[in-house]
Amino acid sequence: MTNALNPYLNFKDNAAEAMAFYQSFLGGDLKVSTFGDMGDTSEAAGLTMHAMLVTDEGFTLMASDSHPSMGEFVAPAGFSISLSGVDEAPLRAYWEALAADGTIGMPLDKQVWGDVFGHVIDKFGISWLVNIVSAENAGA
């Protein structure tokens, strides 16, 4: 196995739901383990201890719920997940799925640098950037 850098998201009691949502449009194989699967018998037993989505495109996204013993949950902030490439159709489909019940910060549109770009915060509060690289920038 080579080294990897992957987003790892934290949620308040809905990691499994969020990861199933991401799988619905990104595709791939989703594995979810609860705290109970690992022997936790507390009220957190049904929460997600670890979820990992691996897609056919090579994306890996991981997540967990915040265990009550870890203190008060703090919503994720100060980062975005970026989806970018030259294959416009799937990138537009990802955008549409994320934006459906999300909050658009910048509409997906052609930008001054030549690419089609947009920013959305999905229905789970995660910030996403989608960038469709233009033909003139693809070779840069």
PDB file of C-alpha atoms in Angstrom:
ATOM      1  CA  MET A   1       0.000   0.000   0.000  1.00  0.00           C
ATOM      2  CA  THR A   2       1.253   3.454  -0.859  1.00  0.00           C
ATOM      3  CA  ASN A   3       0.764   6.465   1.372  1.00  0.00           C
ATOM      4  CA  ALA A   4      -2.490   8.358   0.975  1.00  0.00           C
ATOM      5  CA  LEU A   5      -4.030  11.639   2.062  1.00  0.00           C
ATOM      6  CA  ASN A   6      -7.800  11.344   2.510  1.00  0.00           C
ATOM      7  CA  PRO A   7     -10.513  13.579   3.951  1.00  0.00           C
ATOM      8  CA  TYR A   8     -11.853  12.274   7.280  1.00  0.00           C
ATOM      9  CA  LEU A   9     -15.116  13.941   8.259  1.00  0.00           C
ATOM     10  CA  ASN A  10     -16.719  14.133  11.689  1.00  0.00           C
ATOM     11  CA  PHE A  11     -20.454  14.269  12.204  1.00  0.00           C
ATOM     12  CA  LYS A  12     -22.924  14.557  15.058  1.00  0.00           C
ATOM     13  CA  ASP A  13     -24.940  11.313  14.938  1.00  0.00           C
ATOM     14  CA  ASN A  14     -25.471  11.146  11.156  1.00  0.00           C
ATOM     15  CA  ALA A  15     -22.191   9.937   9.619  1.00  0.00           C
ATOM     16  CA  ALA A  16     -23.777   6.784   8.171  1.00  0.00           C
ATOM     17  CA  GLU A  17     -26.538   8.852   6.545  1.00  0.00           C
ATOM     18  CA  ALA A  18     -24.032  11.339   5.121  1.00  0.00           C
ATOM     19  CA  MET A  19     -21.790   8.596   3.760  1.00  0.00           C
ATOM     20  CA  ALA A  20     -24.740   6.795   2.149  1.00  0.00           C
ATOM     21  CA  PHE A  21     -25.666  10.118   0.529  1.00  0.00           C
ATOM     22  CA  TYR A  22     -22.129  10.543  -0.849  1.00  0.00           C
ATOM     23  CA  GLN A  23     -22.169   6.959  -2.122  1.00  0.00           C
ATOM     24  CA  SER A  24     -25.482   7.650  -3.899  1.00  0.00           C
ATOM     25  CA  PHE A  25     -23.766   9.920  -6.414  1.00  0.00           C
ATOM     26  CA  LEU A  26     -20.064   9.077  -6.140  1.00  0.00           C
ATOM     27  CA  GLY A  27     -20.699   5.325  -6.309  1.00  0.00           C
ATOM     28  CA  GLY A  28     -18.217   2.875  -4.877  1.00  0.00           C
ATOM     29  CA  ASP A  29     -18.007   0.559  -1.901  1.00  0.00           C
ATOM     30  CA  LEU A  30     -19.079   1.831   1.526  1.00  0.00           C
ATOM     31  CA  LYS A  31     -18.116   0.064   4.725  1.00  0.00           C
ATOM     32  CA  VAL A  32     -19.535   1.266   8.058  1.00  0.00           C
ATOM     33  CA  SER A  33     -18.608   0.074  11.558  1.00  0.00           C
ATOM     34  CA  THR A  34     -20.419   1.234  14.677  1.00  0.00           C
ATOM     35  CA  PHE A  35     -18.987   1.758  18.122  1.00  0.00           C
ATOM     36  CA  GLY A  36     -21.123  -1.219  19.143  1.00  0.00           C
ATOM     37  CA  ASP A  37     -19.389  -3.394  16.541  1.00  0.00           C
ATOM     38  CA  MET A  38     -16.199  -2.686  18.476  1.00  0.00           C
ATOM     39  CA  GLY A  39     -17.672  -3.614  21.857  1.00  0.00           C
ATOM     40  CA  ASP A  40     -19.079  -0.278  23.035  1.00  0.00           C
ATOM     41  CA  THR A  41     -22.251  -0.895  25.021  1.00  0.00           C
ATOM     42  CA  SER A  42     -22.967   2.758  25.858  1.00  0.00           C
ATOM     43  CA  GLU A  43     -25.666   4.936  24.301  1.00  0.00           C
ATOM     44  CA  ALA A  44     -23.172   5.534  21.474  1.00  0.00           C
ATOM     45  CA  ALA A  45     -23.188   1.867  20.377  1.00  0.00           C
ATOM     46  CA  GLY A  46     -25.266   2.630  17.272  1.00  0.00           C
ATOM     47  CA  LEU A  47     -23.143   5.594  16.161  1.00  0.00           C
ATOM     48  CA  THR A  48     -20.591   5.292  13.388  1.00  0.00           C
ATOM     49  CA  MET A  49     -17.088   4.649  14.649  1.00  0.00           C
ATOM     50  CA  HIS A  50     -15.594   4.466  11.153  1.00  0.00           C
ATOM     51  CA  ALA A  51     -16.979   4.663   7.637  1.00  0.00           C
ATOM     52  CA  MET A  52     -14.961   4.443   4.450  1.00  0.00           C
ATOM     53  CA  LEU A  53     -16.164   5.039   0.911  1.00  0.00           C
ATOM     54  CA  VAL A  54     -13.831   3.961  -1.900  1.00  0.00           C
ATOM     55  CA  THR A  55     -15.012   4.797  -5.421  1.00  0.00           C
ATOM     56  CA  ASP A  56     -14.132   3.405  -8.820  1.00  0.00           C
ATOM     57  CA  GLU A  57     -12.568   6.782  -9.657  1.00  0.00           C
ATOM     58  CA  GLY A  58     -10.096   6.339  -6.816  1.00  0.00           C
ATOM     59  CA  PHE A  59     -11.732   8.713  -4.340  1.00  0.00           C
ATOM     60  CA  THR A  60     -11.538   7.722  -0.679  1.00  0.00           C
ATOM     61  CA  LEU A  61     -13.701   9.509   1.865  1.00  0.00           C
ATOM     62  CA  MET A  62     -13.816   8.532   5.525  1.00  0.00           C
ATOM     63  CA  ALA A  63     -16.029   9.632   8.410  1.00  0.00           C
ATOM     64  CA  SER A  64     -17.194   8.986  11.945  1.00  0.00           C
ATOM     65  CA  ASP A  65     -19.667  10.261  14.480  1.00  0.00           C
ATOM     66  CA  SER A  66     -18.356  12.167  17.442  1.00  0.00           C
ATOM     67  CA  HIS A  67     -18.484   9.837  20.456  1.00  0.00           C
ATOM     68  CA  PRO A  68     -20.190  11.504  23.449  1.00  0.00           C
ATOM     69  CA  SER A  69     -17.108  10.807  25.593  1.00  0.00           C
ATOM     70  CA  MET A  70     -15.115  13.146  23.333  1.00  0.00           C
ATOM     71  CA  GLY A  71     -16.952  16.209  24.618  1.00  0.00           C
ATOM     72  CA  GLU A  72     -19.178  18.635  22.795  1.00  0.00           C
ATOM     73  CA  PHE A  73     -19.335  18.173  19.028  1.00  0.00           C
ATOM     74  CA  VAL A  74     -17.897  21.057  17.022  1.00  0.00           C
ATOM     75  CA  ALA A  75     -19.148  21.281  13.439  1.00  0.00           C
ATOM     76  CA  PRO A  76     -16.449  21.065  10.758  1.00  0.00           C
ATOM     77  CA  ALA A  77     -15.183  24.427   9.493  1.00  0.00           C
ATOM     78  CA  GLY A  78     -12.218  25.940   7.735  1.00  0.00           C
ATOM     79  CA  PHE A  79     -11.870  23.410   4.909  1.00  0.00           C
ATOM     80  CA  SER A  80     -13.508  22.241   1.688  1.00  0.00           C
ATOM     81  CA  ILE A  81     -13.429  19.010  -0.263  1.00  0.00           C
ATOM     82  CA  SER A  82     -12.439  19.702  -3.858  1.00  0.00           C
ATOM     83  CA  LEU A  83     -13.668  17.703  -6.834  1.00  0.00           C
ATOM     84  CA  SER A  84     -11.921  18.678 -10.046  1.00  0.00           C
ATOM     85  CA  GLY A  85     -11.065  17.359 -13.466  1.00  0.00           C
ATOM     86  CA  VAL A  86     -11.834  17.556 -17.165  1.00  0.00           C
ATOM     87  CA  ASP A  87     -14.724  15.060 -17.289  1.00  0.00           C
ATOM     88  CA  GLU A  88     -17.618  17.508 -17.186  1.00  0.00           C
ATOM     89  CA  ALA A  89     -20.616  15.156 -16.996  1.00  0.00           C
ATOM     90  CA  PRO A  90     -19.793  13.423 -13.700  1.00  0.00           C
ATOM     91  CA  LEU A  91     -18.565  16.657 -12.099  1.00  0.00           C
ATOM     92  CA  ARG A  92     -21.837  18.392 -12.987  1.00  0.00           C
ATOM     93  CA  ALA A  93     -23.758  15.396 -11.610  1.00  0.00           C
ATOM     94  CA  TYR A  94     -21.790  15.604  -8.332  1.00  0.00           C
ATOM     95  CA  TRP A  95     -22.574  19.324  -8.168  1.00  0.00           C
ATOM     96  CA  GLU A  96     -26.287  18.756  -8.716  1.00  0.00           C
ATOM     97  CA  ALA A  97     -26.429  16.110  -5.972  1.00  0.00           C
ATOM     98  CA  LEU A  98     -24.532  18.273  -3.475  1.00  0.00           C
ATOM     99  CA  ALA A  99     -26.516  21.413  -4.286  1.00  0.00           C
ATOM    100  CA  ALA A 100     -29.964  19.757  -4.228  1.00  0.00           C
ATOM    101  CA  ASP A 101     -30.511  20.370  -0.505  1.00  0.00           C
ATOM    102  CA  GLY A 102     -27.363  22.395   0.094  1.00  0.00           C
ATOM    103  CA  THR A 103     -26.460  26.063   0.212  1.00  0.00           C
ATOM    104  CA  ILE A 104     -24.744  27.444  -2.860  1.00  0.00           C
ATOM    105  CA  GLY A 105     -21.921  29.830  -2.013  1.00  0.00           C
ATOM    106  CA  MET A 106     -20.886  30.367  -5.628  1.00  0.00           C
ATOM    107  CA  PRO A 107     -22.943  28.997  -8.522  1.00  0.00           C
ATOM    108  CA  LEU A 108     -21.253  26.523 -10.856  1.00  0.00           C
ATOM    109  CA  ASP A 109     -20.291  28.840 -13.694  1.00  0.00           C
ATOM    110  CA  LYS A 110     -17.403  29.850 -15.937  1.00  0.00           C
ATOM    111  CA  GLN A 111     -14.802  31.820 -14.002  1.00  0.00           C
ATOM    112  CA  VAL A 112     -12.188  34.397 -15.029  1.00  0.00           C
ATOM    113  CA  TRP A 113      -9.444  31.734 -15.049  1.00  0.00           C
ATOM    114  CA  GLY A 114     -11.403  29.814 -17.717  1.00  0.00           C
ATOM    115  CA  ASP A 115     -12.698  26.859 -15.678  1.00  0.00           C
ATOM    116  CA  VAL A 116     -16.260  26.187 -14.567  1.00  0.00           C
ATOM    117  CA  PHE A 117     -16.217  26.426 -10.765  1.00  0.00           C
ATOM    118  CA  GLY A 118     -18.666  26.467  -7.890  1.00  0.00           C
ATOM    119  CA  HIS A 119     -18.860  26.223  -4.116  1.00  0.00           C
ATOM    120  CA  VAL A 120     -21.631  24.523  -2.139  1.00  0.00           C
ATOM    121  CA  ILE A 121     -22.199  23.518   1.465  1.00  0.00           C
ATOM    122  CA  ASP A 122     -24.093  20.232   1.381  1.00  0.00           C
ATOM    123  CA  LYS A 123     -27.082  19.313   3.537  1.00  0.00           C
ATOM    124  CA  PHE A 124     -24.695  17.874   6.159  1.00  0.00           C
ATOM    125  CA  GLY A 125     -22.700  21.111   6.490  1.00  0.00           C
ATOM    126  CA  ILE A 126     -19.662  19.981   4.468  1.00  0.00           C
ATOM    127  CA  SER A 127     -18.089  22.522   2.115  1.00  0.00           C
ATOM    128  CA  TRP A 128     -17.382  21.321  -1.441  1.00  0.00           C
ATOM    129  CA  LEU A 129     -15.588  22.954  -4.366  1.00  0.00           C
ATOM    130  CA  VAL A 130     -16.269  21.678  -7.873  1.00  0.00           C
ATOM    131  CA  ASN A 131     -13.922  22.711 -10.678  1.00  0.00           C
ATOM    132  CA  ILE A 132     -14.362  21.604 -14.284  1.00  0.00           C
ATOM    133  CA  VAL A 133     -11.033  22.271 -15.954  1.00  0.00           C
ATOM    134  CA  SER A 134     -11.300  24.025 -19.319  1.00  0.00           C
ATOM    135  CA  ALA A 135      -9.638  22.637 -22.432  1.00  0.00           C
ATOM    136  CA  GLU A 136      -7.144  25.526 -22.452  1.00  0.00           C
ATOM    137  CA  ASN A 137      -6.203  24.875 -18.806  1.00  0.00           C
ATOM    138  CA  ALA A 138      -6.130  21.067 -19.138  1.00  0.00           C
ATOM    139  CA  GLY A 139      -2.686  21.112 -20.717  1.00  0.00           C
ATOM    140  CA  ALA A 140      -1.260  23.700 -18.310  1.00  0.00           C
TER     141      ALA A 140
END
